[in-house]
Amino acid sequence: MLFRSRLGSFLTFALAGLLCGVWTARMPALADKFRTGESEIGIVVLVWGLGALAAMQGLRGVMARAGSRGVLRVALPLTALAYTSVALAPSYGVLLAAVALFGMTFGVTDIAMNAQASVVEQAYRRPIMSGMHAGWCVGAMSGGLFGVLTAALGLGFTRTVLTAGLLAVPAALALGRTYLPDPAAPAGAGDGRRRTRLPAAVYLIGVLAFIAFMAEGSIADWSGLLLHQEMGASQALAALGYPVFELAMLLGRLFGDRVRVRLGTRRMLAAAGIGTSLSMTVVVLAPSAPVAVAGFFLTGLVVCTVVPTTMSLAGTAAPGRSGAAVAQVGAMGYGGLLLGPVVVGFLSEATSLRVGVGVVVLLALLISAGARFVPLGGQADVAASRPGAAEPEEPRAVTLAA
């Protein structure tokens, strides 16, 4: 029963990642369908993010009453249905409405699946959250490869996204049977409405998460268009940029904890920032699309450690309030995920896609510069200094406890 629930949560992360992977890989086809430029695509990404953020802000009370299992059983199938509405949008205006709906349902799913993974983790009594998030990478990579295949077969945006959405609906319904009920709240726990100011260290960590998410989001949303429009790659080759990036992210996260043990938290963050800046310089200055794809792979290998490390640090930055701290850092990170692609889009419209994506080079240097100021909480320090320690991403399990 417990393994079944763990597998169900893993596959939920994978399914969510797959939907985003297909969507991201076929972004050039979306631009071709509606004959839009970079700024219009940037608006599409912005509307999606605003929808997700709006849904997240109003979810806490619902989650407290229904629990992660009840919310996720409804939200995941609705996300798949909203996804199909994006595929069927006949005009740019309708597309924006469909994307907003998709963003709202996805935002609810994102929080609920993290909460359900936390329930499973508590039942196991040992860290398994990193494995859950590896499921996201597997799904995103698979979705990107599906995008490559459909592009190679000559399928447009509508048929590709519609196929993925229709296949996701029954899968989402089936996964609903695997979720565990949320544990009962302890007596006297309160309703969680009381809010007090968190330590300044939390917001410093949040700034790094904001920058890291901003960099990742910019790469994910603009890699295809950079390869297709700026470097003349075919849609099939252009769609390969994102899954290659996600593959590198997956590989890097498998070994990220070992690197953190060897180098220490601050040195690893500084190295990740410098490495990301150098690898993205390769992308921006690439003479051909294959060289740029290789640059995206190198970028994924080094940038992948930043977000999990900030989540780990957040869990120890406010003793006794780790849930609130991780929630704050996560919210700030999501803001970067929302803002980054928009900034790149408008900058690209004014200059070029190479210049727009080149913003990531500067963002990565900021990560490296800020690493020396990162506060090292006791538990995080211990986790980063001994073999076999808990995964850095474990604090994400209590994100919704705030």
CSV table of N, CA, C and O in Angstrom, one decimal, residues 69-157:
chain,number,residue,atom,x,y,z
A,69,ARG,N,-5.0,14.9,-0.7
A,69,ARG,CA,-5.6,13.8,-1.5
A,69,ARG,C,-6.9,14.3,-2.2
A,69,ARG,O,-7.1,14.1,-3.4
A,70,GLY,N,-7.8,14.9,-1.5
A,70,GLY,CA,-9.0,15.4,-2.0
A,70,GLY,C,-8.8,16.4,-3.1
A,70,GLY,O,-9.4,16.4,-4.2
A,71,VAL,N,-7.9,17.4,-2.9
A,71,VAL,CA,-7.6,18.5,-3.8
A,71,VAL,C,-6.9,17.9,-5.1
A,71,VAL,O,-7.3,18.2,-6.2
A,72,LEU,N,-6.0,17.0,-4.9
A,72,LEU,CA,-5.2,16.5,-6.0
A,72,LEU,C,-6.1,15.6,-6.9
A,72,LEU,O,-5.9,15.6,-8.2
A,73,ARG,N,-7.0,14.9,-6.3
A,73,ARG,CA,-7.9,14.0,-7.1
A,73,ARG,C,-8.8,14.8,-8.1
A,73,ARG,O,-9.2,14.3,-9.1
A,74,VAL,N,-9.0,16.1,-7.7
A,74,VAL,CA,-9.8,16.9,-8.6
A,74,VAL,C,-8.9,17.8,-9.5
A,74,VAL,O,-9.2,17.9,-10.7
A,75,ALA,N,-7.9,18.3,-8.9
A,75,ALA,CA,-7.0,19.3,-9.6
A,75,ALA,C,-6.3,18.6,-10.8
A,75,ALA,O,-6.1,19.3,-11.9
A,76,LEU,N,-5.7,17.4,-10.6
A,76,LEU,CA,-4.9,16.8,-11.7
A,76,LEU,C,-5.7,16.5,-13.0
A,76,LEU,O,-5.3,16.9,-14.1
A,77,PRO,N,-6.9,15.9,-12.9
A,77,PRO,CA,-7.7,15.7,-14.1
A,77,PRO,C,-8.2,17.0,-14.7
A,77,PRO,O,-8.2,17.2,-15.9
A,78,LEU,N,-8.5,18.0,-13.8
A,78,LEU,CA,-8.9,19.3,-14.4
A,78,LEU,C,-7.7,20.0,-15.1
A,78,LEU,O,-7.9,20.7,-16.1
A,79,THR,N,-6.5,19.8,-14.6
A,79,THR,CA,-5.3,20.3,-15.3
A,79,THR,C,-5.2,19.7,-16.7
A,79,THR,O,-4.9,20.5,-17.7
A,80,ALA,N,-5.4,18.4,-16.8
A,80,ALA,CA,-5.3,17.8,-18.1
A,80,ALA,C,-6.4,18.3,-19.1
A,80,ALA,O,-6.2,18.5,-20.3
A,81,LEU,N,-7.6,18.5,-18.5
A,81,LEU,CA,-8.7,19.0,-19.4
A,81,LEU,C,-8.4,20.5,-19.8
A,81,LEU,O,-8.7,20.8,-21.0
A,82,ALA,N,-7.9,21.3,-18.9
A,82,ALA,CA,-7.6,22.7,-19.2
A,82,ALA,C,-6.5,22.7,-20.3
A,82,ALA,O,-6.5,23.6,-21.2
A,83,TYR,N,-5.6,21.7,-20.2
A,83,TYR,CA,-4.5,21.6,-21.2
A,83,TYR,C,-5.1,21.4,-22.6
A,83,TYR,O,-4.6,22.0,-23.6
A,84,THR,N,-6.1,20.6,-22.7
A,84,THR,CA,-6.7,20.4,-24.0
A,84,THR,C,-7.4,21.6,-24.5
A,84,THR,O,-7.4,21.8,-25.8
A,85,SER,N,-7.9,22.5,-23.7
A,85,SER,CA,-8.5,23.7,-24.1
A,85,SER,C,-7.5,24.7,-24.7
A,85,SER,O,-7.8,25.4,-25.6
A,86,VAL,N,-6.2,24.6,-24.2
A,86,VAL,CA,-5.1,25.4,-24.8
A,86,VAL,C,-4.9,24.9,-26.2
A,86,VAL,O,-4.7,25.7,-27.2
A,87,ALA,N,-4.9,23.6,-26.4
A,87,ALA,CA,-4.7,23.0,-27.8
A,87,ALA,C,-5.8,23.5,-28.8
A,87,ALA,O,-5.5,23.7,-29.9
A,88,LEU,N,-7.0,23.6,-28.3
A,88,LEU,CA,-8.2,23.9,-29.2
A,88,LEU,C,-8.5,25.3,-29.4
A,88,LEU,O,-9.4,25.7,-30.1
A,89,ALA,N,-7.7,26.2,-28.7
A,89,ALA,CA,-8.0,27.7,-28.8
A,89,ALA,C,-7.9,28.1,-30.2
A,89,ALA,O,-6.9,27.9,-30.9
A,90,PRO,N,-9.0,28.8,-30.8
A,90,PRO,CA,-9.0,29.1,-32.2
A,90,PRO,C,-8.4,30.5,-32.5
A,90,PRO,O,-8.1,30.8,-33.6
A,91,SER,N,-8.1,31.3,-31.4
A,91,SER,CA,-7.6,32.6,-31.6
A,91,SER,C,-6.7,33.0,-30.5
A,91,SER,O,-6.7,32.3,-29.4
A,92,TYR,N,-5.9,34.0,-30.7
A,92,TYR,CA,-4.9,34.4,-29.6
A,92,TYR,C,-5.7,34.8,-28.4
A,92,TYR,O,-5.2,34.5,-27.2
A,93,GLY,N,-6.8,35.5,-28.5
A,93,GLY,CA,-7.5,36.0,-27.3
A,93,GLY,C,-8.1,34.8,-26.5
A,93,GLY,O,-8.0,34.7,-25.3
A,94,VAL,N,-8.6,33.8,-27.2
A,94,VAL,CA,-9.1,32.6,-26.6
A,94,VAL,C,-8.0,31.8,-26.0
A,94,VAL,O,-8.1,31.2,-24.9
A,95,LEU,N,-6.8,31.8,-26.6
A,95,LEU,CA,-5.7,31.2,-26.1
A,95,LEU,C,-5.3,31.7,-24.8
A,95,LEU,O,-5.0,30.9,-23.8
A,96,LEU,N,-5.3,33.0,-24.6
A,96,LEU,CA,-4.9,33.6,-23.3
A,96,LEU,C,-5.9,33.2,-22.2
A,96,LEU,O,-5.4,32.9,-21.1
A,97,ALA,N,-7.2,33.1,-22.5
A,97,ALA,CA,-8.1,32.6,-21.5
A,97,ALA,C,-7.9,31.2,-21.1
A,97,ALA,O,-7.9,30.8,-20.0
A,98,ALA,N,-7.6,30.3,-22.2
A,98,ALA,CA,-7.3,28.9,-21.9
A,98,ALA,C,-6.0,28.7,-21.1
A,98,ALA,O,-6.0,27.9,-20.2
A,99,VAL,N,-5.0,29.5,-21.4
A,99,VAL,CA,-3.8,29.4,-20.7
A,99,VAL,C,-3.9,29.8,-19.3
A,99,VAL,O,-3.3,29.3,-18.4
A,100,ALA,N,-4.7,30.9,-19.0
A,100,ALA,CA,-5.0,31.3,-17.6
A,100,ALA,C,-5.7,30.2,-16.8
A,100,ALA,O,-5.3,29.9,-15.7
A,101,LEU,N,-6.6,29.5,-17.5
A,101,LEU,CA,-7.3,28.4,-16.8
A,101,LEU,C,-6.3,27.2,-16.6
A,101,LEU,O,-6.3,26.6,-15.5
A,102,PHE,N,-5.5,26.9,-17.5
A,102,PHE,CA,-4.5,25.9,-17.4
A,102,PHE,C,-3.5,26.3,-16.2
A,102,PHE,O,-3.1,25.4,-15.4
A,103,GLY,N,-3.1,27.5,-16.2
A,103,GLY,CA,-2.2,28.0,-15.1
A,103,GLY,C,-2.8,27.8,-13.8
A,103,GLY,O,-2.2,27.4,-12.8
A,104,MET,N,-4.1,28.2,-13.6
A,104,MET,CA,-4.8,28.1,-12.3
A,104,MET,C,-4.9,26.6,-11.9
A,104,MET,O,-4.5,26.3,-10.7
A,105,THR,N,-5.3,25.7,-12.7
A,105,THR,CA,-5.4,24.3,-12.3
A,105,THR,C,-4.0,23.7,-12.1
A,105,THR,O,-3.9,22.9,-11.1
A,106,PHE,N,-3.0,24.1,-12.8
A,106,PHE,CA,-1.7,23.6,-12.6
A,106,PHE,C,-1.1,24.1,-11.3
A,106,PHE,O,-0.4,23.4,-10.6
A,107,GLY,N,-1.4,25.4,-11.0
A,107,GLY,CA,-0.9,25.9,-9.7
A,107,GLY,C,-1.4,25.1,-8.5
A,107,GLY,O,-0.7,24.8,-7.5
A,108,VAL,N,-2.7,24.8,-8.6
A,108,VAL,CA,-3.3,24.0,-7.5
A,108,VAL,C,-2.7,22.6,-7.5
A,108,VAL,O,-2.4,22.0,-6.4
A,109,THR,N,-2.5,22.0,-8.6
A,109,THR,CA,-1.9,20.7,-8.7
A,109,THR,C,-0.5,20.7,-8.2
A,109,THR,O,-0.1,19.8,-7.4
A,110,ASP,N,0.3,21.7,-8.5
A,110,ASP,CA,1.7,21.8,-8.0
A,110,ASP,C,1.8,21.8,-6.5
A,110,ASP,O,2.6,21.0,-5.9
A,111,ILE,N,0.9,22.6,-5.8
A,111,ILE,CA,0.9,22.6,-4.4
A,111,ILE,C,0.4,21.3,-3.8
A,111,ILE,O,1.0,20.7,-2.9
A,112,ALA,N,-0.7,20.8,-4.4
A,112,ALA,CA,-1.3,19.6,-3.8
A,112,ALA,C,-0.4,18.4,-4.0
A,112,ALA,O,-0.3,17.5,-3.1
A,113,MET,N,0.4,18.3,-5.1
A,113,MET,CA,1.2,17.1,-5.3
A,113,MET,C,2.4,17.2,-4.3
A,113,MET,O,2.9,16.1,-3.9
A,114,ASN,N,2.9,18.4,-4.0
A,114,ASN,CA,4.0,18.5,-3.1
A,114,ASN,C,3.5,18.1,-1.7
A,114,ASN,O,4.2,17.5,-0.9
A,115,ALA,N,2.3,18.5,-1.3
A,115,ALA,CA,1.7,18.2,0.0
A,115,ALA,C,1.5,16.7,0.1
A,115,ALA,O,1.7,16.1,1.1
A,116,GLN,N,1.0,16.0,-1.0
A,116,GLN,CA,0.8,14.6,-1.0
A,116,GLN,C,2.1,13.8,-0.9
A,116,GLN,O,2.2,12.9,-0.1
A,117,ALA,N,3.1,14.3,-1.6
A,117,ALA,CA,4.5,13.7,-1.4
A,117,ALA,C,5.0,13.8,0.0
A,117,ALA,O,5.6,12.9,0.5
A,118,SER,N,4.6,14.9,0.7
A,118,SER,CA,5.0,15.1,2.1
A,118,SER,C,4.3,14.1,3.0
A,118,SER,O,4.9,13.5,3.9
A,119,VAL,N,3.0,13.8,2.7
A,119,VAL,CA,2.3,12.8,3.4
A,119,VAL,C,2.9,11.4,3.3
A,119,VAL,O,3.1,10.7,4.2
A,120,VAL,N,3.3,11.1,2.0
A,120,VAL,CA,4.0,9.8,1.8
A,120,VAL,C,5.3,9.7,2.5
A,120,VAL,O,5.7,8.7,3.1
A,121,GLU,N,6.0,10.8,2.4
A,121,GLU,CA,7.4,10.9,3.1
A,121,GLU,C,7.2,10.7,4.6
A,121,GLU,O,8.0,10.0,5.2
A,122,GLN,N,6.2,11.3,5.2
A,122,GLN,CA,6.0,11.1,6.6
A,122,GLN,C,5.7,9.7,7.0
A,122,GLN,O,6.1,9.1,8.0
A,123,ALA,N,5.0,9.0,6.1
A,123,ALA,CA,4.6,7.6,6.3
A,123,ALA,C,5.8,6.7,6.2
A,123,ALA,O,6.0,5.7,6.9
A,124,TYR,N,6.8,7.1,5.3
A,124,TYR,CA,8.0,6.3,5.2
A,124,TYR,C,9.0,6.6,6.3
A,124,TYR,O,9.9,5.8,6.6
A,125,ARG,N,8.9,7.7,7.0
A,125,ARG,CA,9.7,8.1,8.1
A,125,ARG,C,11.2,8.3,7.6
A,125,ARG,O,12.1,8.0,8.4
A,126,ARG,N,11.4,8.6,6.4
A,126,ARG,CA,12.7,8.9,5.9
A,126,ARG,C,12.6,9.7,4.6
A,126,ARG,O,11.5,9.7,4.0
A,127,PRO,N,13.6,10.5,4.2
A,127,PRO,CA,13.5,11.4,3.1
A,127,PRO,C,13.3,10.7,1.8
A,127,PRO,O,14.1,9.8,1.5
A,128,ILE,N,12.3,11.1,1.0
A,128,ILE,CA,12.1,10.5,-0.3
A,128,ILE,C,11.7,11.6,-1.3
A,128,ILE,O,11.4,11.4,-2.5
A,129,MET,N,11.7,12.9,-0.8
A,129,MET,CA,11.2,14.0,-1.6
A,129,MET,C,12.1,14.2,-2.9
A,129,MET,O,11.5,14.6,-3.9
A,130,SER,N,13.4,14.0,-2.8
A,130,SER,CA,14.2,14.2,-4.0
A,130,SER,C,13.8,13.3,-5.1
A,130,SER,O,13.8,13.7,-6.3
A,131,GLY,N,13.5,12.1,-4.7
A,131,GLY,CA,13.1,11.1,-5.7
A,131,GLY,C,11.8,11.5,-6.4
A,131,GLY,O,11.6,11.3,-7.6
A,132,MET,N,10.9,12.2,-5.6
A,132,MET,CA,9.6,12.7,-6.2
A,132,MET,C,9.9,13.7,-7.2
A,132,MET,O,9.4,13.7,-8.3
A,133,HIS,N,10.8,14.6,-6.9
A,133,HIS,CA,11.1,15.7,-7.8
A,133,HIS,C,12.0,15.2,-9.0
A,133,HIS,O,11.9,15.9,-10.1
A,134,ALA,N,12.6,14.1,-8.8
A,134,ALA,CA,13.3,13.5,-10.0
A,134,ALA,C,12.2,13.1,-11.0
A,134,ALA,O,12.4,13.1,-12.2
A,135,GLY,N,11.0,12.7,-10.5
A,135,GLY,CA,9.9,12.3,-11.4
A,135,GLY,C,9.5,13.5,-12.3
A,135,GLY,O,9.2,13.2,-13.4
A,136,TRP,N,9.6,14.7,-11.8
A,136,TRP,CA,9.3,15.8,-12.6
A,136,TRP,C,10.3,15.9,-13.8
A,136,TRP,O,9.9,16.1,-14.9
A,137,CYS,N,11.6,15.7,-13.5
A,137,CYS,CA,12.6,15.8,-14.6
A,137,CYS,C,12.3,14.7,-15.6
A,137,CYS,O,12.4,14.9,-16.8
A,138,VAL,N,12.0,13.5,-15.1
A,138,VAL,CA,11.7,12.4,-16.1
A,138,VAL,C,10.5,12.7,-17.0
A,138,VAL,O,10.5,12.5,-18.2
A,139,GLY,N,9.5,13.3,-16.3
A,139,GLY,CA,8.3,13.6,-17.1
A,139,GLY,C,8.6,14.8,-18.1
A,139,GLY,O,8.1,14.7,-19.3
A,140,ALA,N,9.3,15.8,-17.6
A,140,ALA,CA,9.6,16.9,-18.5
A,140,ALA,C,10.4,16.5,-19.7
A,140,ALA,O,10.2,16.9,-20.8
A,141,MET,N,11.4,15.7,-19.4
A,141,MET,CA,12.2,15.2,-20.5
A,141,MET,C,11.4,14.3,-21.5
A,141,MET,O,11.6,14.4,-22.7
A,142,SER,N,10.6,13.5,-20.9
A,142,SER,CA,9.8,12.6,-21.8
A,142,SER,C,8.8,13.5,-22.7
A,142,SER,O,8.6,13.2,-23.8
A,143,GLY,N,8.2,14.5,-22.0
A,143,GLY,CA,7.3,15.4,-22.8
A,143,GLY,C,8.1,16.1,-23.9
A,143,GLY,O,7.6,16.3,-25.0
A,144,GLY,N,9.3,16.5,-23.6
A,144,GLY,CA,10.1,17.2,-24.6
A,144,GLY,C,10.4,16.3,-25.7
A,144,GLY,O,10.4,16.7,-26.9
A,145,LEU,N,10.8,15.1,-25.5
A,145,LEU,CA,11.0,14.1,-26.5
A,145,LEU,C,9.8,13.8,-27.3
A,145,LEU,O,9.9,13.6,-28.6
A,146,PHE,N,8.6,13.8,-26.7
A,146,PHE,CA,7.4,13.6,-27.4
A,146,PHE,C,7.2,14.8,-28.4
A,146,PHE,O,6.7,14.6,-29.5
A,147,GLY,N,7.6,16.0,-27.9
A,147,GLY,CA,7.5,17.2,-28.7
A,147,GLY,C,8.4,17.0,-29.9
A,147,GLY,O,8.1,17.4,-31.1
A,148,VAL,N,9.6,16.5,-29.7
A,148,VAL,CA,10.6,16.3,-30.8
A,148,VAL,C,10.0,15.3,-31.8
A,148,VAL,O,10.0,15.6,-33.1
A,149,LEU,N,9.4,14.2,-31.4
A,149,LEU,CA,8.8,13.2,-32.3
A,149,LEU,C,7.7,13.8,-33.1
A,149,LEU,O,7.6,13.6,-34.3
A,150,THR,N,6.8,14.5,-32.4
A,150,THR,CA,5.6,15.1,-33.2
A,150,THR,C,6.1,16.1,-34.2
A,150,THR,O,5.5,16.3,-35.2
A,151,ALA,N,7.1,16.9,-33.8
A,151,ALA,CA,7.6,17.9,-34.7
A,151,ALA,C,8.2,17.2,-35.9
A,151,ALA,O,8.0,17.6,-37.1
A,152,ALA,N,9.0,16.1,-35.7
A,152,ALA,CA,9.6,15.4,-36.8
A,152,ALA,C,8.5,14.8,-37.7
A,152,ALA,O,8.7,14.6,-38.9
A,153,LEU,N,7.4,14.4,-37.1
A,153,LEU,CA,6.3,13.8,-37.9
A,153,LEU,C,5.4,14.9,-38.6
A,153,LEU,O,4.5,14.5,-39.3
A,154,GLY,N,5.7,16.1,-38.4
A,154,GLY,CA,5.0,17.2,-39.0
A,154,GLY,C,3.7,17.6,-38.3
A,154,GLY,O,2.9,18.3,-38.9
A,155,LEU,N,3.5,17.1,-37.1
A,155,LEU,CA,2.3,17.5,-36.3
A,155,LEU,C,2.4,18.9,-35.8
A,155,LEU,O,3.4,19.3,-35.2
A,156,GLY,N,1.3,19.7,-35.9
A,156,GLY,CA,1.3,21.0,-35.4
A,156,GLY,C,1.1,21.1,-33.9
A,156,GLY,O,0.9,20.1,-33.2
A,157,PHE,N,1.0,22.3,-33.4
A,157,PHE,CA,0.8,22.5,-31.9
A,157,PHE,C,-0.5,21.9,-31.5
A,157,PHE,O,-0.6,21.2,-30.4
